[in-house]
């Protein structure tokens, strides 16, 4: 009997231990809450994709790319549909992954009844309240963090009302409500799910400059007013070879406000075709980004904006660019994957 047992146990002792050097596992070892990825509903029909998506050693957290946004969840006033978001929550829960809610209030992907309704301030305020309350309430207890306010903070807080090209910035919320939609949305989200961490999530805030300064003042002012704000989401849509030199210092400046910081939408795009030199630079860039999060105590986790080039948003938005993710279109790991491993471990 004892010999039988020995025969069973011995190979286990001799065989190498299972490889655990994977992205989420390493993030946990670095003291973070997760390494995760965005995903979208159409992708869930691809079996090979779903198999890797549910690999918890790489991904401990999911963010729905599109299906919790306003156009998907409240396509007509007061009528809510949660089927897309629910499917991603179910997928994450099946794999034991954390979930980021994305998002409550954003100037994009709004249904026309919001943008063209000509609502007055009080009516739009009640629309924002109802949307955030119903959306966040629907997922109460299931969401680690919510991107309550998403994108383009400078539209709402910087004095100049112009885009880079000189045209007026347009946001139905700011135009109608001034900055008041920000505390309204945050307070509403807190009431709807007191356990969720509430974030402002923005892009082009990866380096010090006017936008990060505006964001810092906004968060300070919200805290002074007692508005609930728990975190800053740094989207981190970058270009190969252009990780800002002040990236880590900027994350630290946010953390110094006493809020969490998360890298929420990481990808690092290049001009195609992807050459060996570009892929090697991309590996170094991914490492730089991950080690910045590792080194800043208040940085709680990193989410990539999908894990495979097959489903990246980049080629559809930036003509001639792509290859931004750590896995290629055939689900093969790129050098970028090793860059992330090195970022967590070095
Ligand atoms: O749903 C329609 C579908 O009915 C239609 O057939 C199809 C035809 O083009 O379009 C579908 O909508 C697309 C939607 O994604 C869902 O796939 C939109 O055209 C497309 O513009 C939209 O793009 C998303 C983009 O946000 C919108 O601005 C990307 O997938 C998504 O990755 C991207 O994510 C944003 C974050 O939410 C916020 N931060 C920036 C980031 C990148 O832009």
mmCIF file of C-alpha atoms and ligand atoms in Angstrom:
data_model
loop_
_atom_site.group_PDB
_atom_site.id
_atom_site.type_symbol
_atom_site.label_atom_id
_atom_site.label_comp_id
_atom_site.label_asym_id
_atom_site.label_seq_id
_atom_site.Cartn_x
_atom_site.Cartn_y
_atom_site.Cartn_z
ATOM 1 C CA UNK A 1 0.000 0.000 0.000
ATOM 2 C CA UNK A 2 2.789 2.363 1.068
ATOM 3 C CA UNK A 3 4.742 1.485 -2.088
ATOM 4 C CA UNK A 4 1.697 2.194 -4.198
ATOM 5 C CA UNK A 5 1.400 5.603 -2.632
ATOM 6 C CA UNK A 6 5.101 6.233 -3.168
ATOM 7 C CA UNK A 7 4.756 5.421 -6.872
ATOM 8 C CA UNK A 8 1.939 7.936 -7.061
ATOM 9 C CA UNK A 9 3.671 10.703 -5.138
ATOM 10 C CA UNK A 10 7.240 10.297 -6.428
ATOM 11 C CA UNK A 11 6.613 11.561 -9.981
ATOM 12 C CA UNK A 12 4.900 14.623 -8.546
ATOM 13 C CA UNK A 13 7.991 15.395 -6.481
ATOM 14 C CA UNK A 14 10.370 14.886 -9.372
ATOM 15 C CA UNK A 15 8.353 16.727 -12.057
ATOM 16 C CA UNK A 16 8.906 20.486 -12.167
ATOM 17 C CA UNK A 17 6.279 22.498 -10.340
ATOM 18 C CA UNK A 18 3.513 23.942 -12.540
ATOM 19 C CA UNK A 19 4.656 27.163 -14.179
ATOM 20 C CA UNK A 20 3.076 29.974 -12.203
ATOM 21 C CA UNK A 21 4.995 32.884 -13.755
ATOM 22 C CA UNK A 22 1.915 34.332 -15.389
ATOM 23 C CA UNK A 23 0.572 37.823 -15.438
ATOM 24 C CA UNK A 24 -2.110 37.850 -12.733
ATOM 25 C CA UNK A 25 -0.172 35.489 -10.488
ATOM 26 C CA UNK A 26 2.843 37.780 -10.713
ATOM 27 C CA UNK A 27 0.717 40.871 -10.072
ATOM 28 C CA UNK A 28 -0.524 39.269 -6.848
ATOM 29 C CA UNK A 29 3.045 38.419 -5.874
ATOM 30 C CA UNK A 30 3.945 42.078 -6.457
ATOM 31 C CA UNK A 31 1.263 43.045 -3.918
ATOM 32 C CA UNK A 32 -1.352 44.184 -6.456
ATOM 33 C CA UNK A 33 -5.023 43.243 -6.635
ATOM 34 C CA UNK A 34 -5.038 42.025 -10.227
ATOM 35 C CA UNK A 35 -3.744 41.917 -13.755
ATOM 36 C CA UNK A 36 -6.724 41.852 -16.118
ATOM 37 C CA UNK A 37 -8.075 42.465 -19.576
ATOM 38 C CA UNK A 38 -10.967 44.131 -21.341
ATOM 39 C CA UNK A 39 -13.293 41.963 -23.381
ATOM 40 C CA UNK A 40 -16.339 42.481 -25.577
ATOM 41 C CA UNK A 41 -19.456 40.389 -26.163
ATOM 42 C CA UNK A 42 -18.957 39.460 -29.853
ATOM 43 C CA UNK A 43 -15.619 37.881 -28.862
ATOM 44 C CA UNK A 44 -17.307 35.452 -26.492
ATOM 45 C CA UNK A 45 -18.367 33.271 -29.433
ATOM 46 C CA UNK A 46 -14.710 32.403 -30.156
ATOM 47 C CA UNK A 47 -13.940 29.270 -28.125
ATOM 48 C CA UNK A 48 -10.161 29.556 -28.244
ATOM 49 C CA UNK A 49 -10.432 33.210 -27.200
ATOM 50 C CA UNK A 50 -12.761 32.406 -24.299
ATOM 51 C CA UNK A 51 -10.477 29.643 -23.124
ATOM 52 C CA UNK A 52 -7.549 32.058 -22.658
ATOM 53 C CA UNK A 53 -9.860 34.808 -21.360
ATOM 54 C CA UNK A 54 -10.775 32.478 -18.500
ATOM 55 C CA UNK A 55 -7.150 31.672 -17.703
ATOM 56 C CA UNK A 56 -7.004 33.138 -14.230
ATOM 57 C CA UNK A 57 -3.243 32.796 -13.932
ATOM 58 C CA UNK A 58 -2.993 35.505 -16.597
ATOM 59 C CA UNK A 59 -6.219 37.474 -15.999
ATOM 60 C CA UNK A 60 -7.667 38.036 -12.550
ATOM 61 C CA UNK A 61 -9.999 40.795 -13.690
ATOM 62 C CA UNK A 62 -12.232 41.687 -16.659
ATOM 63 C CA UNK A 63 -13.604 45.001 -17.955
ATOM 64 C CA UNK A 64 -16.454 45.027 -20.485
ATOM 65 C CA UNK A 65 -15.234 47.120 -23.428
ATOM 66 C CA UNK A 66 -18.632 48.355 -24.569
ATOM 67 C CA UNK A 67 -21.592 46.559 -23.032
ATOM 68 C CA UNK A 68 -22.054 48.635 -19.864
ATOM 69 C CA UNK A 69 -21.901 51.964 -21.714
ATOM 70 C CA UNK A 70 -24.923 54.248 -21.932
ATOM 71 C CA UNK A 71 -25.949 53.347 -25.508
ATOM 72 C CA UNK A 72 -25.934 49.668 -24.569
ATOM 73 C CA UNK A 73 -27.664 49.947 -21.195
ATOM 74 C CA UNK A 74 -30.257 52.723 -21.582
ATOM 75 C CA UNK A 75 -30.925 52.947 -25.345
ATOM 76 C CA UNK A 76 -34.192 54.756 -24.749
ATOM 77 C CA UNK A 77 -35.075 56.862 -21.758
ATOM 78 C CA UNK A 78 -35.881 54.771 -18.708
ATOM 79 C CA UNK A 79 -35.578 51.448 -20.582
ATOM 80 C CA UNK A 80 -32.581 49.478 -19.379
ATOM 81 C CA UNK A 81 -30.969 46.420 -20.991
ATOM 82 C CA UNK A 82 -28.227 44.601 -19.168
ATOM 83 C CA UNK A 83 -27.869 41.408 -21.208
ATOM 84 C CA UNK A 84 -24.446 42.288 -22.681
ATOM 85 C CA UNK A 85 -22.971 43.389 -19.359
ATOM 86 C CA UNK A 86 -24.547 40.432 -17.580
ATOM 87 C CA UNK A 87 -22.882 38.008 -20.015
ATOM 88 C CA UNK A 88 -19.446 39.415 -19.228
ATOM 89 C CA UNK A 89 -20.108 39.431 -15.501
ATOM 90 C CA UNK A 90 -21.177 35.774 -15.761
ATOM 91 C CA UNK A 91 -18.016 34.951 -17.743
ATOM 92 C CA UNK A 92 -15.832 36.635 -15.103
ATOM 93 C CA UNK A 93 -17.632 35.024 -12.199
ATOM 94 C CA UNK A 94 -17.315 31.584 -13.788
ATOM 95 C CA UNK A 95 -13.531 32.082 -13.875
ATOM 96 C CA UNK A 96 -13.390 33.716 -10.426
ATOM 97 C CA UNK A 97 -12.257 37.054 -11.864
ATOM 98 C CA UNK A 98 -12.835 40.551 -10.469
ATOM 99 C CA UNK A 99 -14.898 42.998 -12.541
ATOM 100 C CA UNK A 100 -14.450 46.666 -13.411
ATOM 101 C CA UNK A 101 -17.610 48.567 -14.321
ATOM 102 C CA UNK A 102 -17.162 50.759 -17.407
ATOM 103 C CA UNK A 103 -18.761 53.334 -17.404
ATOM 104 C CA UNK A 104 -21.522 55.586 -16.003
ATOM 105 C CA UNK A 105 -20.981 59.000 -17.623
ATOM 106 C CA UNK A 106 -19.038 59.539 -20.839
ATOM 107 C CA UNK A 107 -19.529 61.953 -23.707
ATOM 108 C CA UNK A 108 -19.170 59.125 -26.263
ATOM 109 C CA UNK A 109 -21.424 56.190 -27.066
ATOM 110 C CA UNK A 110 -24.437 58.122 -25.866
ATOM 111 C CA UNK A 111 -27.852 57.413 -27.371
ATOM 112 C CA UNK A 112 -29.294 60.336 -29.324
ATOM 113 C CA UNK A 113 -32.114 60.800 -26.826
ATOM 114 C CA UNK A 114 -29.435 62.031 -24.364
ATOM 115 C CA UNK A 115 -27.424 64.179 -26.776
ATOM 116 C CA UNK A 116 -30.372 65.659 -28.674
ATOM 117 C CA UNK A 117 -32.987 65.916 -25.931
ATOM 118 C CA UNK A 118 -32.400 69.621 -25.205
ATOM 119 C CA UNK A 119 -32.878 68.908 -21.520
ATOM 120 C CA UNK A 120 -32.485 71.660 -18.948
ATOM 121 C CA UNK A 121 -29.991 71.351 -16.100
ATOM 122 C CA UNK A 122 -32.430 69.850 -13.574
ATOM 123 C CA UNK A 123 -33.820 67.304 -16.038
ATOM 124 C CA UNK A 124 -30.387 66.167 -17.226
ATOM 125 C CA UNK A 125 -29.271 65.921 -13.582
ATOM 126 C CA UNK A 126 -32.162 63.574 -12.879
ATOM 127 C CA UNK A 127 -31.334 61.584 -16.042
ATOM 128 C CA UNK A 128 -27.704 61.193 -14.903
ATOM 129 C CA UNK A 129 -28.886 60.162 -11.424
ATOM 130 C CA UNK A 130 -31.347 57.628 -12.761
ATOM 131 C CA UNK A 131 -28.799 56.166 -15.179
ATOM 132 C CA UNK A 132 -25.991 55.809 -12.618
ATOM 133 C CA UNK A 133 -28.294 54.583 -9.897
ATOM 134 C CA UNK A 134 -29.937 51.913 -12.064
ATOM 135 C CA UNK A 135 -26.704 50.777 -13.736
ATOM 136 C CA UNK A 136 -24.553 50.616 -10.603
ATOM 137 C CA UNK A 137 -27.482 49.267 -8.581
ATOM 138 C CA UNK A 138 -28.043 46.442 -11.076
ATOM 139 C CA UNK A 139 -24.504 45.194 -10.429
ATOM 140 C CA UNK A 140 -24.434 45.967 -6.695
ATOM 141 C CA UNK A 141 -21.993 43.697 -4.872
ATOM 142 C CA UNK A 142 -20.468 42.327 -8.085
ATOM 143 C CA UNK A 143 -18.136 45.132 -9.138
ATOM 144 C CA UNK A 144 -14.731 45.924 -7.635
ATOM 145 C CA UNK A 145 -14.428 49.399 -9.180
ATOM 146 C CA UNK A 146 -16.524 51.649 -11.394
ATOM 147 C CA UNK A 147 -15.334 54.155 -13.984
ATOM 148 C CA UNK A 148 -18.020 56.611 -12.932
ATOM 149 C CA UNK A 149 -16.672 59.555 -14.895
ATOM 150 C CA UNK A 150 -14.863 58.685 -18.102
ATOM 151 C CA UNK A 151 -12.593 60.694 -20.376
ATOM 152 C CA UNK A 152 -11.955 64.274 -21.272
ATOM 153 C CA UNK A 153 -11.707 65.765 -17.823
ATOM 154 C CA UNK A 154 -10.064 68.788 -19.413
ATOM 155 C CA UNK A 155 -13.301 69.586 -21.202
ATOM 156 C CA UNK A 156 -14.912 70.006 -17.878
ATOM 157 C CA UNK A 157 -12.207 71.597 -15.804
ATOM 158 C CA UNK A 158 -9.684 73.482 -17.912
ATOM 159 C CA UNK A 159 -10.573 77.079 -18.638
ATOM 160 C CA UNK A 160 -10.095 76.878 -22.382
ATOM 161 C CA UNK A 161 -13.159 75.604 -24.216
ATOM 162 C CA UNK A 162 -11.317 74.511 -27.343
ATOM 163 C CA UNK A 163 -10.069 71.281 -28.846
ATOM 164 C CA UNK A 164 -6.533 71.126 -30.204
ATOM 165 C CA UNK A 165 -7.882 72.042 -33.641
ATOM 166 C CA UNK A 166 -9.646 75.150 -32.356
ATOM 167 C CA UNK A 167 -13.192 73.810 -32.501
ATOM 168 C CA UNK A 168 -15.402 74.040 -29.457
ATOM 169 C CA UNK A 169 -15.497 70.953 -27.296
ATOM 170 C CA UNK A 170 -18.916 69.440 -27.024
ATOM 171 C CA UNK A 171 -20.251 67.448 -24.132
ATOM 172 C CA UNK A 172 -23.933 67.506 -23.443
ATOM 173 C CA UNK A 173 -23.231 67.121 -19.738
ATOM 174 C CA UNK A 174 -20.809 70.039 -19.429
ATOM 175 C CA UNK A 175 -22.786 72.279 -21.750
ATOM 176 C CA UNK A 176 -25.984 71.738 -19.794
ATOM 177 C CA UNK A 177 -24.770 71.145 -16.243
ATOM 178 C CA UNK A 178 -21.298 72.701 -15.962
ATOM 179 C CA UNK A 179 -19.140 70.482 -13.742
ATOM 180 C CA UNK A 180 -22.029 69.548 -11.462
ATOM 181 C CA UNK A 181 -22.577 66.209 -13.213
ATOM 182 C CA UNK A 182 -19.312 64.941 -11.682
ATOM 183 C CA UNK A 183 -20.341 65.055 -7.984
ATOM 184 C CA UNK A 184 -23.888 64.054 -8.885
ATOM 185 C CA UNK A 185 -22.710 60.894 -10.663
ATOM 186 C CA UNK A 186 -20.196 60.006 -7.939
ATOM 187 C CA UNK A 187 -22.681 60.476 -5.080
ATOM 188 C CA UNK A 188 -25.308 58.481 -6.942
ATOM 189 C CA UNK A 189 -22.882 55.629 -7.619
ATOM 190 C CA UNK A 190 -21.825 55.530 -3.949
ATOM 191 C CA UNK A 191 -25.440 55.256 -2.826
ATOM 192 C CA UNK A 192 -26.146 52.527 -5.392
ATOM 193 C CA UNK A 193 -23.193 50.310 -4.387
ATOM 194 C CA UNK A 194 -21.350 51.485 -1.267
ATOM 195 C CA UNK A 195 -18.708 48.736 -1.599
ATOM 196 C CA UNK A 196 -17.523 49.629 -5.111
ATOM 197 C CA UNK A 197 -14.468 51.855 -5.553
ATOM 198 C CA UNK A 198 -15.426 54.921 -7.573
ATOM 199 C CA UNK A 199 -13.021 56.187 -10.218
ATOM 200 C CA UNK A 200 -12.466 59.016 -12.626
ATOM 201 C CA UNK A 201 -10.913 57.365 -15.686
ATOM 202 C CA UNK A 202 -9.134 59.437 -18.316
ATOM 203 C CA UNK A 203 -6.661 59.370 -21.199
ATOM 204 C CA UNK A 204 -3.596 61.499 -21.919
ATOM 205 C CA UNK A 205 -2.987 61.818 -18.196
ATOM 206 C CA UNK A 206 0.104 59.595 -18.254
ATOM 207 C CA UNK A 207 2.563 62.481 -17.956
ATOM 208 C CA UNK A 208 2.748 65.692 -16.030
ATOM 209 C CA UNK A 209 1.164 68.590 -17.866
ATOM 210 C CA UNK A 210 -1.967 70.732 -17.962
ATOM 211 C CA UNK A 211 -4.314 67.770 -18.063
ATOM 212 C CA UNK A 212 -2.827 65.911 -15.105
ATOM 213 C CA UNK A 213 -2.679 69.194 -13.181
ATOM 214 C CA UNK A 214 -6.373 69.800 -13.908
ATOM 215 C CA UNK A 215 -7.200 66.274 -12.789
ATOM 216 C CA UNK A 216 -5.250 66.670 -9.560
ATOM 217 C CA UNK A 217 -7.107 69.913 -8.755
ATOM 218 C CA UNK A 218 -10.426 68.277 -9.582
ATOM 219 C CA UNK A 219 -9.780 65.335 -7.242
ATOM 220 C CA UNK A 220 -8.571 67.688 -4.475
ATOM 221 C CA UNK A 221 -11.667 69.801 -4.854
ATOM 222 C CA UNK A 222 -13.988 66.774 -4.824
ATOM 223 C CA UNK A 223 -12.323 65.497 -1.651
ATOM 224 C CA UNK A 224 -12.630 68.914 0.004
ATOM 225 C CA UNK A 225 -16.338 68.922 -0.791
ATOM 226 C CA UNK A 226 -16.755 65.422 0.645
ATOM 227 C CA UNK A 227 -17.649 63.928 -2.742
ATOM 228 C CA UNK A 228 -16.833 60.206 -2.839
ATOM 229 C CA UNK A 229 -13.820 59.565 -5.082
ATOM 230 C CA UNK A 230 -11.672 56.491 -4.517
ATOM 231 C CA UNK A 231 -9.461 56.250 -7.550
ATOM 232 C CA UNK A 232 -7.914 57.605 -10.705
ATOM 233 C CA UNK A 233 -7.928 55.375 -13.773
ATOM 234 C CA UNK A 234 -5.018 56.061 -16.083
ATOM 235 C CA UNK A 235 -6.070 54.627 -19.439
ATOM 236 C CA UNK A 236 -2.528 54.340 -20.876
ATOM 237 C CA UNK A 237 -3.191 54.012 -24.601
ATOM 238 C CA UNK A 238 0.437 54.518 -25.643
ATOM 239 C CA UNK A 239 2.649 54.456 -28.742
ATOM 240 C CA UNK A 240 5.746 52.239 -28.985
ATOM 241 C CA UNK A 241 8.858 54.169 -27.961
ATOM 242 C CA UNK A 242 6.822 56.934 -26.336
ATOM 243 C CA UNK A 243 6.231 55.933 -22.725
ATOM 244 C CA UNK A 244 6.414 59.324 -20.999
ATOM 245 C CA UNK A 245 9.513 59.729 -18.860
ATOM 246 C CA UNK A 246 7.329 61.148 -16.073
ATOM 247 C CA UNK A 247 4.937 58.153 -16.120
ATOM 248 C CA UNK A 248 5.857 56.675 -12.725
ATOM 249 C CA UNK A 249 6.133 60.102 -11.088
ATOM 250 C CA UNK A 250 2.676 60.950 -12.430
ATOM 251 C CA UNK A 251 1.156 57.768 -11.003
ATOM 252 C CA UNK A 252 2.828 58.653 -7.703
ATOM 253 C CA UNK A 253 1.406 62.187 -7.806
ATOM 254 C CA UNK A 254 -2.094 60.709 -8.156
ATOM 255 C CA UNK A 255 -1.504 58.200 -5.373
ATOM 256 C CA UNK A 256 -0.255 61.042 -3.167
ATOM 257 C CA UNK A 257 -3.789 62.480 -3.295
ATOM 258 C CA UNK A 258 -4.820 59.539 -1.107
ATOM 259 C CA UNK A 259 -6.720 57.719 -3.851
ATOM 260 C CA UNK A 260 -6.088 54.413 -5.598
ATOM 261 C CA UNK A 261 -4.502 54.423 -9.017
ATOM 262 C CA UNK A 262 -5.190 51.805 -11.689
ATOM 263 C CA UNK A 263 -3.850 51.406 -15.199
ATOM 264 C CA UNK A 264 -7.181 50.723 -16.853
ATOM 265 C CA UNK A 265 -6.835 50.389 -20.643
ATOM 266 C CA UNK A 266 -3.207 49.611 -21.428
ATOM 267 C CA UNK A 267 -2.113 49.029 -24.998
ATOM 268 C CA UNK A 268 0.991 50.166 -26.881
ATOM 269 C CA UNK A 269 0.457 50.578 -30.601
ATOM 270 C CA UNK A 270 2.920 50.810 -33.472
ATOM 271 C CA UNK A 271 2.932 51.726 -37.139
ATOM 272 C CA UNK A 272 2.521 48.490 -39.080
ATOM 273 C CA UNK A 273 4.140 46.267 -40.175
ATOM 274 C CA UNK A 274 5.395 45.024 -36.825
ATOM 275 C CA UNK A 275 9.153 44.597 -37.169
ATOM 276 C CA UNK A 276 11.409 42.737 -34.742
ATOM 277 C CA UNK A 277 12.852 46.077 -33.620
ATOM 278 C CA UNK A 278 9.380 47.495 -32.905
ATOM 279 C CA UNK A 279 8.324 44.354 -31.030
ATOM 280 C CA UNK A 280 11.487 44.520 -28.913
ATOM 281 C CA UNK A 281 10.842 48.182 -28.128
ATOM 282 C CA UNK A 282 7.247 47.284 -27.280
ATOM 283 C CA UNK A 283 8.529 44.638 -24.863
ATOM 284 C CA UNK A 284 10.646 47.280 -23.112
ATOM 285 C CA UNK A 285 7.694 49.690 -23.050
ATOM 286 C CA UNK A 286 5.331 47.152 -21.485
ATOM 287 C CA UNK A 287 8.019 46.425 -18.884
ATOM 288 C CA UNK A 288 8.415 50.146 -18.112
ATOM 289 C CA UNK A 289 4.656 50.599 -17.630
ATOM 290 C CA UNK A 290 4.253 47.532 -15.412
ATOM 291 C CA UNK A 291 7.272 48.330 -13.272
ATOM 292 C CA UNK A 292 5.907 51.851 -12.726
ATOM 293 C CA UNK A 293 2.724 50.326 -11.287
ATOM 294 C CA UNK A 294 4.783 47.866 -9.260
ATOM 295 C CA UNK A 295 6.884 50.691 -7.804
ATOM 296 C CA UNK A 296 3.940 52.914 -6.839
ATOM 297 C CA UNK A 297 2.294 51.452 -3.790
ATOM 298 C CA UNK A 298 -1.073 53.045 -4.506
ATOM 299 C CA UNK A 299 -1.256 51.472 -7.985
ATOM 300 C CA UNK A 300 -3.623 48.560 -7.405
ATOM 301 C CA UNK A 301 -3.696 46.814 -10.775
ATOM 302 C CA UNK A 302 -3.339 46.831 -14.524
ATOM 303 C CA UNK A 303 -5.908 46.070 -17.233
ATOM 304 C CA UNK A 304 -4.953 45.653 -20.880
ATOM 305 C CA UNK A 305 -7.480 46.852 -23.498
ATOM 306 C CA UNK A 306 -8.011 43.314 -24.736
ATOM 307 C CA UNK A 307 -5.214 40.762 -24.791
ATOM 308 C CA UNK A 308 -5.039 39.896 -28.507
ATOM 309 C CA UNK A 309 -4.389 42.017 -31.594
ATOM 310 C CA UNK A 310 -7.314 40.170 -33.183
ATOM 311 C CA UNK A 311 -9.789 42.210 -31.146
ATOM 312 C CA UNK A 312 -7.883 45.433 -30.534
ATOM 313 C CA UNK A 313 -9.722 48.732 -31.137
ATOM 314 C CA UNK A 314 -6.530 50.313 -32.540
ATOM 315 C CA UNK A 315 -6.594 49.452 -36.286
ATOM 316 C CA UNK A 316 -10.224 50.598 -36.533
ATOM 317 C CA UNK A 317 -9.350 53.999 -35.110
ATOM 318 C CA UNK A 318 -5.758 54.678 -36.219
ATOM 319 C CA UNK A 319 -5.267 53.759 -39.872
ATOM 320 C CA UNK A 320 -2.009 51.865 -40.448
ATOM 321 C CA UNK A 321 -1.406 51.229 -36.746
ATOM 322 C CA UNK A 322 -1.932 48.171 -34.595
ATOM 323 C CA UNK A 323 -0.136 45.221 -32.958
ATOM 324 C CA UNK A 324 -0.777 46.943 -29.625
ATOM 325 C CA UNK A 325 -1.561 43.919 -27.432
ATOM 326 C CA UNK A 326 0.666 41.302 -25.749
ATOM 327 C CA UNK A 327 -0.741 38.434 -27.875
ATOM 328 C CA UNK A 328 -0.830 38.504 -31.678
ATOM 329 C CA UNK A 329 -3.873 37.902 -33.894
ATOM 330 C CA UNK A 330 -3.325 34.142 -33.712
ATOM 331 C CA UNK A 331 -3.294 34.193 -29.899
ATOM 332 C CA UNK A 332 0.491 33.670 -29.789
ATOM 333 C CA UNK A 333 2.331 35.505 -27.026
ATOM 334 C CA UNK A 334 4.521 38.351 -28.249
ATOM 335 C CA UNK A 335 7.703 39.676 -26.654
ATOM 336 C CA UNK A 336 5.425 42.158 -24.883
ATOM 337 C CA UNK A 337 4.231 39.298 -22.655
ATOM 338 C CA UNK A 338 7.802 38.798 -21.409
ATOM 339 C CA UNK A 339 7.984 42.548 -20.875
ATOM 340 C CA UNK A 340 5.007 42.362 -18.508
ATOM 341 C CA UNK A 341 6.537 39.385 -16.672
ATOM 342 C CA UNK A 342 9.785 41.321 -16.304
ATOM 343 C CA UNK A 343 7.912 44.404 -15.112
ATOM 344 C CA UNK A 344 6.307 42.483 -12.253
ATOM 345 C CA UNK A 345 9.436 40.558 -11.276
ATOM 346 C CA UNK A 346 12.456 42.822 -11.745
HETATM 347 O O1 LIG B 1 -22.600 48.293 -31.868
HETATM 348 C C1 LIG B 1 -22.371 48.713 -33.205
HETATM 349 C C2 LIG B 1 -22.875 47.685 -34.176
HETATM 350 O O2 LIG B 1 -24.275 47.575 -34.056
HETATM 351 C C3 LIG B 1 -22.472 48.099 -35.600
HETATM 352 O O3 LIG B 1 -22.824 47.089 -36.494
HETATM 353 C C4 LIG B 1 -20.968 48.336 -35.679
HETATM 354 C C5 LIG B 1 -20.532 48.842 -37.039
HETATM 355 O O4 LIG B 1 -19.351 49.602 -36.971
HETATM 356 O O5 LIG B 1 -20.607 49.301 -34.728
HETATM 357 C C6 LIG B 1 -20.878 48.904 -33.410
HETATM 358 O O6 LIG B 1 -20.471 49.895 -32.540
HETATM 359 C C7 LIG B 1 -19.063 49.998 -32.349
HETATM 360 C C8 LIG B 1 -18.777 49.721 -30.873
HETATM 361 O O7 LIG B 1 -17.404 49.934 -30.594
HETATM 362 C C9 LIG B 1 -19.120 48.295 -30.478
HETATM 363 O O8 LIG B 1 -18.357 47.402 -31.217
HETATM 364 C C10 LIG B 1 -18.634 51.397 -32.693
HETATM 365 O O9 LIG B 1 -18.786 51.608 -34.096
HETATM 366 C C11 LIG B 1 -17.194 51.630 -32.270
HETATM 367 O O10 LIG B 1 -16.875 53.012 -32.467
HETATM 368 C C12 LIG B 1 -17.026 51.285 -30.820
HETATM 369 O O11 LIG B 1 -15.665 51.491 -30.499
HETATM 370 C C13 LIG B 1 -15.335 51.481 -29.118
HETATM 371 C C14 LIG B 1 -14.866 52.863 -28.688
HETATM 372 O O12 LIG B 1 -14.496 52.829 -27.321
HETATM 373 C C15 LIG B 1 -15.935 53.930 -28.845
HETATM 374 O O13 LIG B 1 -15.381 55.178 -28.604
HETATM 375 C C16 LIG B 1 -14.228 50.480 -28.926
HETATM 376 O O14 LIG B 1 -14.716 49.166 -29.193
HETATM 377 C C17 LIG B 1 -13.723 50.556 -27.484
HETATM 378 O O15 LIG B 1 -12.551 49.769 -27.388
HETATM 379 C C18 LIG B 1 -13.365 51.999 -27.124
HETATM 380 O O16 LIG B 1 -12.969 52.025 -25.783
HETATM 381 C C19 LIG B 1 -12.634 53.316 -25.240
HETATM 382 C C20 LIG B 1 -12.994 53.275 -23.760
HETATM 383 O O17 LIG B 1 -14.341 52.898 -23.601
HETATM 384 C C21 LIG B 1 -12.710 54.615 -23.094
HETATM 385 N N1 LIG B 1 -11.343 55.017 -23.318
HETATM 386 C C22 LIG B 1 -10.894 55.020 -24.715
HETATM 387 C C23 LIG B 1 -11.147 53.670 -25.358
HETATM 388 C C24 LIG B 1 -10.616 53.627 -26.769
HETATM 389 O O18 LIG B 1 -11.320 54.522 -27.594
#
